[in-house]
Short mmCIF file of C-alpha atoms in Angstrom, two decimals:
data_model
loop_
_atom_site.label_atom_id
_atom_site.label_comp_id
_atom_site.label_asym_id
_atom_site.label_seq_id
_atom_site.Cartn_x
_atom_site.Cartn_y
_atom_site.Cartn_z
CA UNK B 399 -0.05 0.16 -0.19
CA UNK B 400 1.40 3.31 -0.81
CA UNK B 401 2.04 5.96 2.05
CA UNK B 402 1.80 9.30 1.02
CA UNK B 403 0.34 11.44 -1.62
CA UNK B 404 3.67 12.08 -3.74
CA UNK B 405 3.48 8.02 -4.35
CA UNK B 406 0.17 7.93 -5.43
CA UNK B 407 1.08 11.30 -8.19
CA UNK B 408 3.94 8.52 -9.47
CA UNK B 409 1.46 5.76 -9.61
CA UNK B 410 -0.48 8.26 -11.29
CA UNK B 411 2.22 9.27 -13.60
CA UNK B 412 3.15 5.93 -14.48
CA UNK B 413 -0.81 4.66 -15.28
CA UNK B 414 -0.88 7.43 -17.91
CA UNK B 415 2.40 6.38 -19.34
CA UNK B 416 1.67 3.06 -20.04
CA UNK B 417 -1.12 3.71 -21.75
CA UNK B 418 0.88 6.39 -23.77
CA UNK B 419 -0.70 9.58 -22.79
CA UNK B 420 1.57 12.19 -23.72
CA UNK B 421 2.51 15.51 -22.37
CA UNK B 422 2.80 14.20 -18.76
CA UNK B 423 2.76 17.27 -16.40
CA UNK B 424 2.47 17.44 -12.54
CA UNK B 425 1.54 20.78 -11.15
CA UNK B 426 1.91 21.05 -7.47
CA UNK B 427 -0.63 23.65 -5.91
CA UNK B 428 -0.12 23.05 -2.12
CA UNK B 429 1.02 26.58 -1.47
CA UNK B 430 -1.30 28.38 -4.08
CA UNK B 431 -5.09 26.94 -3.27
CA UNK B 432 -6.63 24.14 -0.98
CA UNK B 433 -8.11 22.53 -3.92
CA UNK B 434 -5.62 19.83 -4.25
CA UNK B 435 -2.33 19.50 -3.99
CA UNK B 436 -1.58 18.44 -7.21
CA UNK B 437 -2.97 18.38 -10.63
CA UNK B 438 -1.77 15.81 -12.97
CA UNK B 439 -2.54 16.56 -16.34
CA UNK B 440 -2.04 14.64 -19.66
CA UNK B 441 -3.11 14.42 -22.97
CA UNK B 442 -4.56 11.86 -25.64
CA UNK B 443 -4.66 11.67 -29.29
CA UNK B 444 -8.40 9.85 -29.30
CA UNK B 445 -11.78 9.20 -27.03
CA UNK B 446 -10.65 6.06 -26.81
CA UNK B 447 -7.08 6.58 -25.54
CA UNK B 448 -8.77 9.08 -23.15
CA UNK B 449 -10.86 6.70 -21.38
CA UNK B 450 -8.27 3.90 -21.62
CA UNK B 451 -5.79 6.23 -19.65
CA UNK B 452 -8.34 6.94 -17.25
CA UNK B 453 -9.63 3.46 -16.52
CA UNK B 454 -5.80 2.60 -15.93
CA UNK B 455 -5.35 5.10 -13.10
CA UNK B 456 -8.46 4.04 -11.66
CA UNK B 457 -7.52 0.35 -11.95
CA UNK B 458 -3.83 0.99 -10.50
CA UNK B 459 -5.07 2.65 -7.40
CA UNK B 460 -7.73 0.46 -6.73
CA UNK B 461 -4.96 -1.89 -6.93
CA UNK B 462 -3.55 0.54 -3.66
CA UNK B 463 -7.00 0.59 -2.17
CA UNK B 464 -7.37 4.28 -3.51
CA UNK B 465 -10.20 5.25 -4.82
CA UNK B 466 -11.72 7.84 -6.93
CA UNK B 467 -14.11 10.91 -5.12
CA UNK B 468 -15.67 12.12 -8.26
CA UNK B 469 -15.41 12.07 -11.71
CA UNK B 470 -16.54 13.61 -14.54
CA UNK B 471 -16.58 13.43 -18.27
CA UNK B 472 -16.61 9.79 -18.90
CA UNK B 473 -20.08 10.34 -21.41
CA UNK B 474 -17.76 12.60 -24.20
CA UNK B 475 -14.36 11.15 -23.53
CA UNK B 476 -13.16 14.53 -24.14
CA UNK B 477 -11.89 15.90 -21.00
CA UNK B 478 -11.88 13.18 -17.76
CA UNK B 479 -11.56 14.85 -14.45
CA UNK B 480 -10.70 11.84 -11.75
CA UNK B 481 -10.82 13.80 -8.21
CA UNK B 482 -8.99 11.97 -5.38
CA UNK B 483 -9.37 14.74 -2.90
CA UNK B 484 -5.72 15.48 -2.43
CA UNK B 485 -4.43 15.34 -6.46
CA UNK B 486 -6.46 15.38 -9.29
CA UNK B 487 -5.93 14.13 -12.88
CA UNK B 488 -7.32 15.49 -16.21
CA UNK B 489 -6.81 13.71 -18.84
CA UNK B 490 -7.64 15.62 -21.96
CA UNK B 491 -7.95 15.52 -25.72
CA UNK B 492 -5.10 16.85 -27.12
CA UNK B 493 -7.48 19.59 -28.86
CA UNK B 494 -9.31 19.86 -25.34
CA UNK B 495 -5.96 20.79 -23.66
CA UNK B 496 -4.73 23.29 -25.93
CA UNK B 497 -8.42 25.09 -25.49
CA UNK B 498 -8.58 25.11 -21.67
CA UNK B 499 -4.96 25.44 -20.79
CA UNK B 500 -5.18 24.66 -17.53
CA UNK B 501 -0.80 24.97 -17.15
CA UNK B 502 -1.87 28.88 -17.89
CA UNK B 503 -4.32 29.60 -15.56
CA UNK B 504 -2.40 27.69 -12.94
CA UNK B 505 0.57 29.78 -13.87
CA UNK B 506 1.82 30.09 -10.50
CA UNK B 507 1.93 26.39 -10.02
CA UNK B 508 5.43 24.52 -10.10
CA UNK B 509 6.14 21.73 -12.25
CA UNK B 510 7.43 19.20 -10.38
CA UNK B 511 9.89 16.80 -12.02
CA UNK B 512 8.51 13.45 -11.15
CA UNK B 513 11.69 11.85 -9.93
CA UNK B 514 11.78 14.19 -7.48
CA UNK B 515 8.44 13.48 -5.69
#
C-alpha cells in the first residue's frame, strides 16, 4: 500500500505513461489553493485513448486501496477529471487541452519533476 500523496502521484504518472499518455505535467498546488495538492495533466490523441488512460489510473489506484471521490467527463471522453481529494487527474483530448490550457490558468503553480517526488 502506498503511504503518501507523492507516491500516489507517481503511480498516476506511471498509469498514464503505460497507456501512452502525452505531455504529462504535474503541477504542485499546495501553496496556492486548498482545492488539491497536485494536478496531474495529460493528453491523448483520441477519445478511446482518453478513456483507456482514465480507466488505467482508476484500476492502478484501486489496487492500492485508493478510490476516486468524483469523476466527470466519462460520457464525452474529451476531458475526464478524476478527483482523489489530495490530487486531481485531468486527461484531455489534445484539442481540449490546448483550448482549456490549465497550465496557463495555474501558471503560479510550479511543475514537479516526477523523479523529485
